[in-house]
Amino acid sequence: MKVGLFIPCYINQLYPQVGKATIELLERLQVEVIYPSGQTCCGQPMANSGYEYESVGTCNNFVENFKGFDYIVTPSGSCAYHVKKHYDIIPQTDAVTKVRNTIYELCDFLVNVLEVKNVGARFPYKVGIHKSCHGLRGLRLGSCSEKVTEPYSHIGTLLKEVLGTEIIELSRKDECCGFGGTFAVTEEAISVKMGKDRIQDHLNNGAEVITATDTSCLMHLEGLVTRNKQPLKIRHIAEILNSVVD
Amino acid sequence: MSSRDHILSRIKAHKPEFIEEPVITLELFMDWKHVKTEFTMKVEIAGGQVFEATSNQNVTEQVSAMFPESKVNFSTLKGTDGFNTINLDAINKPHDLEDLDILILESGLGVAENGAVWIKDSQLPMRVLPFITKHLVVVLRKDAIVTFMHQAYRKLSCDQTDFGVFISGPSKTADIEQSLVIGAHGALSMSVFLV
Amino acid sequence: MSHSKAATIFNKDENKVNWHDKALWFVRHKRDKSVHTVKGWEELRNLGHGIKAHTLSNLDNYLIQFEENAKKNGVQVHWAVDGEEHNKIVHQILKAHQAKKVVKSKSMLTEECHLNPYLEADGIEVIDSDLGERIVQLAKEPPSHIVLPAIHKTKEEVDALFQEHLGTKPCNGDPQYLTGEARKHLREKFIQADAAITGVNFAIADTGGIVVCTNEGNADMGAHLAPVHIACMGVEKLIPKQTHLGVFLRLLARSATGQHITTYSSHFKKPLKGSEMHIVIVDNGRTEQLSRPDFRASLHCIRCGACMNTCPIYRRSGGHSYDATIPGPIGSILSPGKDLKKHSSLPFASTLCGSCSDVCPVKIDIHSQLYKWRQLITKETPQPIIKKTSMKMMGNLFSKPLQFEKVGKVARWSLRNLPKGVINSKPNVWGKERDLPLGPTESFDEWYKKRKKNE
Ligand code: SF4
């Protein structure tokens, strides 16, 4: 099995530790991981801002880099979702269809392709799961509180097996954090308020750490936590799953 | 072109290709809850009350005991004329019914999943009655309760009603800060008597 | 005013935002509790969606069938291309009856057509009889929510309003007392009314009847007491058969307030003897929306308000921030269809979190439509040049990996080395209330390359 690793642009530049954790974790699970060097971005930042047409080159570059793999794995639910849902703006060649069908968010890949639950991690903290929306309602990485379905959560399944981790129940199970790409800037007031409320929910329920499948949400929450000097650590799920002792 | 034809022609030009009408499969919804228990619970959730009665006479007795202060009463039940304090024929304008305290009506259809009862024109000497009365009492046969709205509408499909209404509980509002207040414009209380 | 500007103003009072958010979340919570007791809820939503999609695909024929049946029932049917024609028709009917006092139950359509000011200009008194609507009418404000029109008002504000207009006693905002006073006040209006106007929740092609749902009983009090009943509906209110109500009445109230059904679901078919019943069927932009394949599903909406209650933005910006008759997520996909320029900020007032689409009882893909409106808006309305160029630059950058690496280096260096004050300075909106991440010394790219070399 040959897996191509997609590291979103902001993880590459600002949160390399998330990329490192992802690669190390996958390798620990005996997966052959290759990071194609010509990759840049999935095109989401432009498309969600209404400039889908400016992202055509980016999409093509993405497909070019990843068409040769059995699976594409990324520690970002929203990028995986973007490729799956919105790559209909470029001609649907076999390569494009393949890329759209084989891209997986990390937890999804672990649970549904590798079929592992226990990745041998240890992380002795009280952790709140922020269920990033594009992964949750886009990729259905878990049951959504609006829908009447059996409860499940891929990230929860994995986290439950982590030694020492206590998962914190939140009052609002899957409310958006308010990042939303350019929304974070164009609707600054609401974005900040949503982030603050999300953090407060974690604090109220005794979380020490907030985790998620998406670094973008976490960057927004971390920005607020740091600014307001709140007693919370922000960790991407890859970092937790890759931690043996912290 | 008339506005009617203008609108219709635009729709004709703009509508999508024909899409089949979906089939409603009742089995998908069957939850095998106990019909009477469920009905009672749902009436209560809607702010109403459910009682049992043995006869029409028994209904009026219980109602009179429930509202000892009431002055203006009207019932459509057979053999309960003694209960009535007004003669509807003598009332020219429904507006004159403003003081109606108690109204007793019959219903031929109840719905377990939401506690609603169906009241139709033929059971209703005046349409405004169940809304203008202070207290609404409805008499319903136990075997006239169906599980879901789907079954209710199947029953109603062979019924030529000019006006009909599903009523579930007393009138209510939560328009002031989401605080539920029973008694908005319609009845202040609703009681269902199962016979 | 753009949505974000209005939202910023609303957010100046954080306590009020918290209060507003909680009030609406409470309604969403009640909805959850109630729908989770319904076996086959998701199937029911599929049916709701399917019936509406089917109806739209045959809407002209269903309207013709509806009209025919309604006429047989003795109802007079009118057609209006736009809001103005709708208002004229209603006005004419009222004039023919010399009606000077009108009671109206909730109808978003008449709000959309601005019927009240039109009639008031001719000296006709129009009283909104739904309590929430009466409150905002007294406050001279538009409704801020389609099901809970006065959800933005505190009970103290209502108290003050009623003291001023209805002469009530001060009561510290006691809802019981205030509702009781409103009942008395409106009772009088019902008794005196020369005509009643109602909205329509569903119009049924195979019976020619209409269904109106209320909790307060105001539609019925109006319609059964007044000699004329005028029901106003958009063309999209149609459903083919009465049996379809079995689906929609199961969906509507549960989604709206968590009730299993509204208190009154009134089925009007024939007018009372001696009274008149009119139905006004209105287009006002709906056939235009029908012509847009990407957006026509917005016409499925049964106006339950669930997408507003669940929307994390709506809850924190208030209905008025949308500056449209229908606020919230559904409003944000309907309004651009009416006036793209005026409402161009609305599709961007969303994180595309998708909660609205999942909560919607008729499965409108609201968040996907928001995304699609964005693509149209950037092409068809003037955009800030800076946004346009930066997107173009970004597009170029991401198409060319080498250039991308260089730019990233500069950015990381700046984050590490520039003083915080510069990074979080004014033009950087991100940094007003949030810190930026500390720029790492090496990117993942660089780390990966080094690691490979060392292998
Ligand atoms: S779009 Fe859906 S959720 Fe929103 S008001 Fe309409 S029916 Fe309700």
PDB file of C-alpha atoms in Angstrom, chain A residues 5 7 9-21 23-24 27 33-41 43 45-58 61 65 81-82 85-86 89 133-134 137-138 140 144-149 171-176 178-194 196-198 216 219-224 226-228, chain C residues 3-5 7-8 11 14 17-18 21-22 25 28 31-32 35-36 38 41-42 45 310-313 315-317 345 348-356 358-359 363 367-368 371 374-376 378-379 383-384 387-388 391-392 394-401 404-405 407-409 411-412 415 420 424 429-440 442-449 451-452 455:
ATOM      1  CA  LEU A   5       0.756  12.390   2.474  1.00  0.00           C
ATOM      2  CA  ILE A   7       0.161  18.417   4.360  1.00  0.00           C
ATOM      3  CA  CYS A   9      -0.191  24.796   3.369  1.00  0.00           C
ATOM      4  CA  TYR A  10      -0.658  26.288   6.848  1.00  0.00           C
ATOM      5  CA  ILE A  11       0.486  23.085   8.567  1.00  0.00           C
ATOM      6  CA  ASN A  12       3.539  23.030   6.376  1.00  0.00           C
ATOM      7  CA  GLN A  13       4.455  26.590   7.235  1.00  0.00           C
ATOM      8  CA  LEU A  14       3.085  27.129  10.731  1.00  0.00           C
ATOM      9  CA  TYR A  15       2.492  23.758  12.367  1.00  0.00           C
ATOM     10  CA  PRO A  16       5.157  21.403  11.007  1.00  0.00           C
ATOM     11  CA  GLN A  17       4.891  19.322  14.182  1.00  0.00           C
ATOM     12  CA  VAL A  18       1.460  18.123  13.034  1.00  0.00           C
ATOM     13  CA  GLY A  19       2.937  16.894   9.779  1.00  0.00           C
ATOM     14  CA  LYS A  20       5.792  15.198  11.586  1.00  0.00           C
ATOM     15  CA  ALA A  21       3.429  13.456  13.974  1.00  0.00           C
ATOM     16  CA  ILE A  23       4.184  10.745   9.196  1.00  0.00           C
ATOM     17  CA  GLU A  24       5.707   9.141  12.277  1.00  0.00           C
ATOM     18  CA  GLU A  27       5.177   4.762   9.715  1.00  0.00           C
ATOM     19  CA  VAL A  33       4.311   7.101   3.335  1.00  0.00           C
ATOM     20  CA  ILE A  34       5.586   9.402   0.670  1.00  0.00           C
ATOM     21  CA  TYR A  35       5.361  13.184   0.777  1.00  0.00           C
ATOM     22  CA  PRO A  36       5.262  14.458  -2.792  1.00  0.00           C
ATOM     23  CA  SER A  37       7.438  17.537  -2.866  1.00  0.00           C
ATOM     24  CA  GLY A  38       5.489  19.492  -5.477  1.00  0.00           C
ATOM     25  CA  GLN A  39       2.344  19.820  -3.357  1.00  0.00           C
ATOM     26  CA  THR A  40       1.041  23.182  -2.217  1.00  0.00           C
ATOM     27  CA  CYS A  41      -2.614  23.487  -1.250  1.00  0.00           C
ATOM     28  CA  GLY A  43      -7.509  25.154  -3.258  1.00  0.00           C
ATOM     29  CA  PRO A  45      -8.949  29.060   0.747  1.00  0.00           C
ATOM     30  CA  MET A  46      -9.742  30.528  -2.659  1.00  0.00           C
ATOM     31  CA  ALA A  47     -12.838  28.463  -3.309  1.00  0.00           C
ATOM     32  CA  ASN A  48     -14.520  29.176   0.005  1.00  0.00           C
ATOM     33  CA  SER A  49     -13.888  32.861  -0.600  1.00  0.00           C
ATOM     34  CA  GLY A  50     -15.813  32.639  -3.837  1.00  0.00           C
ATOM     35  CA  TYR A  51     -12.796  32.401  -6.131  1.00  0.00           C
ATOM     36  CA  GLU A  52     -13.098  28.796  -7.151  1.00  0.00           C
ATOM     37  CA  TYR A  53     -12.049  29.750 -10.671  1.00  0.00           C
ATOM     38  CA  GLU A  54      -8.731  31.045  -9.415  1.00  0.00           C
ATOM     39  CA  SER A  55      -8.043  27.676  -7.804  1.00  0.00           C
ATOM     40  CA  VAL A  56      -8.083  25.573 -10.968  1.00  0.00           C
ATOM     41  CA  GLY A  57      -4.286  25.567 -11.249  1.00  0.00           C
ATOM     42  CA  THR A  58      -4.006  24.590  -7.610  1.00  0.00           C
ATOM     43  CA  ASN A  61      -1.272  20.659  -9.198  1.00  0.00           C
ATOM     44  CA  ASN A  65       1.107  15.229  -7.243  1.00  0.00           C
ATOM     45  CA  TYR A  81     -13.641  17.278   2.140  1.00  0.00           C
ATOM     46  CA  HIS A  82     -12.753  20.006  -0.304  1.00  0.00           C
ATOM     47  CA  LYS A  85     -16.796  17.682  -2.692  1.00  0.00           C
ATOM     48  CA  HIS A  86     -15.550  20.534  -4.832  1.00  0.00           C
ATOM     49  CA  ILE A  89     -14.600  22.347 -11.285  1.00  0.00           C
ATOM     50  CA  CYS A 133     -17.377  20.876  10.934  1.00  0.00           C
ATOM     51  CA  HIS A 134     -16.103  19.982   7.482  1.00  0.00           C
ATOM     52  CA  ARG A 137     -20.818  17.166   8.527  1.00  0.00           C
ATOM     53  CA  GLY A 138     -18.877  16.974   5.284  1.00  0.00           C
ATOM     54  CA  ARG A 140     -19.285  12.295   8.356  1.00  0.00           C
ATOM     55  CA  CYS A 144     -23.927  14.736  13.890  1.00  0.00           C
ATOM     56  CA  SER A 145     -26.134  16.036  16.690  1.00  0.00           C
ATOM     57  CA  GLU A 146     -28.745  17.271  14.220  1.00  0.00           C
ATOM     58  CA  LYS A 147     -29.332  13.867  12.725  1.00  0.00           C
ATOM     59  CA  VAL A 148     -31.127  10.887  14.190  1.00  0.00           C
ATOM     60  CA  THR A 149     -28.503   8.182  13.719  1.00  0.00           C
ATOM     61  CA  SER A 171     -22.298  20.814  26.589  1.00  0.00           C
ATOM     62  CA  ARG A 172     -22.561  21.512  22.879  1.00  0.00           C
ATOM     63  CA  LYS A 173     -21.246  18.427  21.170  1.00  0.00           C
ATOM     64  CA  ASP A 174     -20.486  19.775  17.759  1.00  0.00           C
ATOM     65  CA  GLU A 175     -20.826  23.537  17.589  1.00  0.00           C
ATOM     66  CA  CYS A 176     -18.633  25.339  15.087  1.00  0.00           C
ATOM     67  CA  GLY A 178     -15.954  30.114  14.112  1.00  0.00           C
ATOM     68  CA  PHE A 179     -12.789  29.832  12.060  1.00  0.00           C
ATOM     69  CA  GLY A 180     -14.331  29.392   8.622  1.00  0.00           C
ATOM     70  CA  GLY A 181     -11.360  30.529   6.497  1.00  0.00           C
ATOM     71  CA  THR A 182     -11.668  34.156   5.424  1.00  0.00           C
ATOM     72  CA  PHE A 183     -14.738  34.298   7.676  1.00  0.00           C
ATOM     73  CA  ALA A 184     -12.266  34.605  10.553  1.00  0.00           C
ATOM     74  CA  VAL A 185     -11.307  37.991   9.161  1.00  0.00           C
ATOM     75  CA  THR A 186     -14.377  39.254   7.284  1.00  0.00           C
ATOM     76  CA  GLU A 187     -16.699  38.416  10.184  1.00  0.00           C
ATOM     77  CA  GLU A 188     -14.124  39.022  12.873  1.00  0.00           C
ATOM     78  CA  ALA A 189     -16.529  39.860  15.697  1.00  0.00           C
ATOM     79  CA  ILE A 190     -18.632  36.717  15.356  1.00  0.00           C
ATOM     80  CA  SER A 191     -15.650  34.520  14.618  1.00  0.00           C
ATOM     81  CA  VAL A 192     -13.953  35.600  17.829  1.00  0.00           C
ATOM     82  CA  LYS A 193     -17.140  35.236  19.843  1.00  0.00           C
ATOM     83  CA  MET A 194     -17.733  31.737  18.538  1.00  0.00           C
ATOM     84  CA  LYS A 196     -14.442  32.146  22.866  1.00  0.00           C
ATOM     85  CA  ASP A 197     -17.664  30.252  23.464  1.00  0.00           C
ATOM     86  CA  ARG A 198     -16.159  27.024  22.179  1.00  0.00           C
ATOM     87  CA  SER A 216      -7.225  25.517  11.062  1.00  0.00           C
ATOM     88  CA  MET A 219      -4.989  27.763  15.136  1.00  0.00           C
ATOM     89  CA  HIS A 220      -8.020  29.986  15.702  1.00  0.00           C
ATOM     90  CA  LEU A 221      -8.666  28.539  19.162  1.00  0.00           C
ATOM     91  CA  GLU A 222      -4.999  28.671  20.090  1.00  0.00           C
ATOM     92  CA  GLY A 223      -4.839  32.315  19.060  1.00  0.00           C
ATOM     93  CA  LEU A 224      -7.614  33.073  21.536  1.00  0.00           C
ATOM     94  CA  THR A 226      -2.845  32.438  24.088  1.00  0.00           C
ATOM     95  CA  ARG A 227      -4.175  35.959  23.933  1.00  0.00           C
ATOM     96  CA  ASN A 228      -6.480  35.410  26.898  1.00  0.00           C
TER      97      ASN A 228
ATOM     98  CA  HIS C   3     -23.805  41.636   7.690  1.00  0.00           C
ATOM     99  CA  SER C   4     -20.424  41.819   9.396  1.00  0.00           C
ATOM    100  CA  LYS C   5     -20.888  45.493  10.285  1.00  0.00           C
ATOM    101  CA  ALA C   7     -22.963  41.816  13.590  1.00  0.00           C
ATOM    102  CA  THR C   8     -20.105  43.845  15.054  1.00  0.00           C
ATOM    103  CA  ASN C  11     -21.639  42.084  19.530  1.00  0.00           C
ATOM    104  CA  GLU C  14     -21.709  40.546  24.963  1.00  0.00           C
ATOM    105  CA  VAL C  17     -25.319  38.077  22.645  1.00  0.00           C
ATOM    106  CA  ASN C  18     -25.024  35.322  25.253  1.00  0.00           C
ATOM    107  CA  ASP C  21     -27.539  32.608  21.749  1.00  0.00           C
ATOM    108  CA  LYS C  22     -28.881  30.668  24.725  1.00  0.00           C
ATOM    109  CA  TRP C  25     -29.973  27.132  21.428  1.00  0.00           C
ATOM    110  CA  ARG C  28     -32.654  23.859  18.952  1.00  0.00           C
ATOM    111  CA  ARG C  31     -36.117  20.264  18.621  1.00  0.00           C
ATOM    112  CA  ASP C  32     -33.425  17.601  19.170  1.00  0.00           C
ATOM    113  CA  VAL C  35     -37.070  14.497  16.804  1.00  0.00           C
ATOM    114  CA  HIS C  36     -35.043  11.842  18.568  1.00  0.00           C
ATOM    115  CA  VAL C  38     -39.429   9.771  16.061  1.00  0.00           C
ATOM    116  CA  TRP C  41     -36.924  10.766  11.234  1.00  0.00           C
ATOM    117  CA  GLU C  42     -34.309  10.816   8.484  1.00  0.00           C
ATOM    118  CA  ARG C  45     -36.897  14.236   5.899  1.00  0.00           C
ATOM    119  CA  THR C 310     -29.015  26.079  14.886  1.00  0.00           C
ATOM    120  CA  CYS C 311     -26.915  28.664  13.081  1.00  0.00           C
ATOM    121  CA  PRO C 312     -23.996  29.714  15.303  1.00  0.00           C
ATOM    122  CA  ILE C 313     -23.758  32.980  13.402  1.00  0.00           C
ATOM    123  CA  ARG C 315     -27.525  33.150  17.212  1.00  0.00           C
ATOM    124  CA  ARG C 316     -24.696  35.623  17.720  1.00  0.00           C
ATOM    125  CA  SER C 317     -25.661  38.318  15.261  1.00  0.00           C
ATOM    126  CA  SER C 345     -22.473  39.850   2.107  1.00  0.00           C
ATOM    127  CA  PHE C 348     -20.269  35.020   3.387  1.00  0.00           C
ATOM    128  CA  ALA C 349     -21.894  35.286   6.828  1.00  0.00           C
ATOM    129  CA  SER C 350     -21.270  31.597   7.362  1.00  0.00           C
ATOM    130  CA  THR C 351     -18.456  29.210   8.201  1.00  0.00           C
ATOM    131  CA  LEU C 352     -20.114  26.610   5.967  1.00  0.00           C
ATOM    132  CA  CYS C 353     -20.391  24.425   9.046  1.00  0.00           C
ATOM    133  CA  GLY C 354     -23.363  22.632   7.504  1.00  0.00           C
ATOM    134  CA  SER C 355     -25.527  22.435  10.601  1.00  0.00           C
ATOM    135  CA  CYS C 356     -28.392  24.152   8.756  1.00  0.00           C
ATOM    136  CA  ASP C 358     -28.606  18.695   8.591  1.00  0.00           C
ATOM    137  CA  VAL C 359     -31.301  20.270  10.698  1.00  0.00           C
ATOM    138  CA  LYS C 363     -33.123  18.656   3.416  1.00  0.00           C
ATOM    139  CA  HIS C 367     -24.505  25.385   3.016  1.00  0.00           C
ATOM    140  CA  SER C 368     -23.720  24.114  -0.470  1.00  0.00           C
ATOM    141  CA  TYR C 371     -20.856  28.210  -1.354  1.00  0.00           C
ATOM    142  CA  ARG C 374     -20.152  33.003  -3.223  1.00  0.00           C
ATOM    143  CA  GLN C 375     -18.802  31.868  -6.576  1.00  0.00           C
ATOM    144  CA  LEU C 376     -21.446  33.947  -8.368  1.00  0.00           C
ATOM    145  CA  THR C 378     -17.331  37.368  -6.780  1.00  0.00           C
ATOM    146  CA  LYS C 379     -17.998  37.300 -10.505  1.00  0.00           C
ATOM    147  CA  GLN C 383     -15.308  43.125  -5.255  1.00  0.00           C
ATOM    148  CA  PRO C 384     -12.604  44.980  -3.346  1.00  0.00           C
ATOM    149  CA  LYS C 387      -9.399  40.715  -2.327  1.00  0.00           C
ATOM    150  CA  LYS C 388      -9.449  40.023  -6.038  1.00  0.00           C
ATOM    151  CA  MET C 391      -6.900  35.586  -4.528  1.00  0.00           C
ATOM    152  CA  LYS C 392      -5.298  35.670  -7.943  1.00  0.00           C
ATOM    153  CA  MET C 394      -2.747  32.923  -4.077  1.00  0.00           C
ATOM    154  CA  GLY C 395      -3.982  30.931  -7.045  1.00  0.00           C
ATOM    155  CA  ASN C 396      -0.738  31.521  -8.901  1.00  0.00           C
ATOM    156  CA  LEU C 397       1.376  30.799  -5.891  1.00  0.00           C
ATOM    157  CA  PHE C 398      -0.274  27.484  -5.167  1.00  0.00           C
ATOM    158  CA  SER C 399       0.007  26.400  -8.777  1.00  0.00           C
ATOM    159  CA  LYS C 400       3.795  26.848  -8.610  1.00  0.00           C
ATOM    160  CA  PRO C 401       5.420  24.905  -5.786  1.00  0.00           C
ATOM    161  CA  PHE C 404       5.279  28.893  -2.688  1.00  0.00           C
ATOM    162  CA  GLU C 405       8.239  27.720  -0.646  1.00  0.00           C
ATOM    163  CA  VAL C 407       6.972  33.017   0.299  1.00  0.00           C
ATOM    164  CA  GLY C 408       6.410  30.657   3.197  1.00  0.00           C
ATOM    165  CA  LYS C 409       9.925  31.229   4.442  1.00  0.00           C
ATOM    166  CA  ALA C 411       6.173  34.628   6.387  1.00  0.00           C
ATOM    167  CA  ARG C 412       7.588  32.328   9.052  1.00  0.00           C
ATOM    168  CA  LEU C 415       6.197  35.751  12.620  1.00  0.00           C
ATOM    169  CA  LYS C 420       4.173  41.323  18.343  1.00  0.00           C
ATOM    170  CA  ASN C 424      -1.022  42.144  15.601  1.00  0.00           C
ATOM    171  CA  VAL C 429      -7.809  41.832  11.677  1.00  0.00           C
ATOM    172  CA  TRP C 430      -6.866  38.354  12.792  1.00  0.00           C
ATOM    173  CA  GLY C 431      -4.673  39.764  15.505  1.00  0.00           C
ATOM    174  CA  LYS C 432      -7.199  42.097  17.097  1.00  0.00           C
ATOM    175  CA  GLU C 433      -8.288  39.489  19.593  1.00  0.00           C
ATOM    176  CA  ARG C 434      -6.207  36.452  18.612  1.00  0.00           C
ATOM    177  CA  ASP C 435      -2.497  35.743  18.632  1.00  0.00           C
ATOM    178  CA  LEU C 436      -0.808  34.400  15.556  1.00  0.00           C
ATOM    179  CA  PRO C 437       1.119  31.169  15.885  1.00  0.00           C
ATOM    180  CA  LEU C 438       4.804  31.470  16.582  1.00  0.00           C
ATOM    181  CA  GLY C 439       6.561  30.894  13.262  1.00  0.00           C
ATOM    182  CA  PRO C 440       8.581  27.682  13.441  1.00  0.00           C
ATOM    183  CA  GLU C 442      11.678  25.190   9.646  1.00  0.00           C
ATOM    184  CA  SER C 443       8.696  24.199   7.582  1.00  0.00           C
ATOM    185  CA  PHE C 444       7.497  20.641   7.301  1.00  0.00           C
ATOM    186  CA  ASP C 445       8.895  20.653   3.779  1.00  0.00           C
ATOM    187  CA  GLU C 446      12.388  21.489   4.975  1.00  0.00           C
ATOM    188  CA  TRP C 447      12.226  18.973   7.800  1.00  0.00           C
ATOM    189  CA  TYR C 448      11.124  16.230   5.409  1.00  0.00           C
ATOM    190  CA  LYS C 449      13.915  16.965   2.951  1.00  0.00           C
ATOM    191  CA  ARG C 451      15.175  13.692   7.050  1.00  0.00           C
ATOM    192  CA  LYS C 452      15.341  12.051   3.655  1.00  0.00           C
ATOM    193  CA  GLU C 455      18.273   8.280   5.774  1.00  0.00           C
TER     194      GLU C 455
END
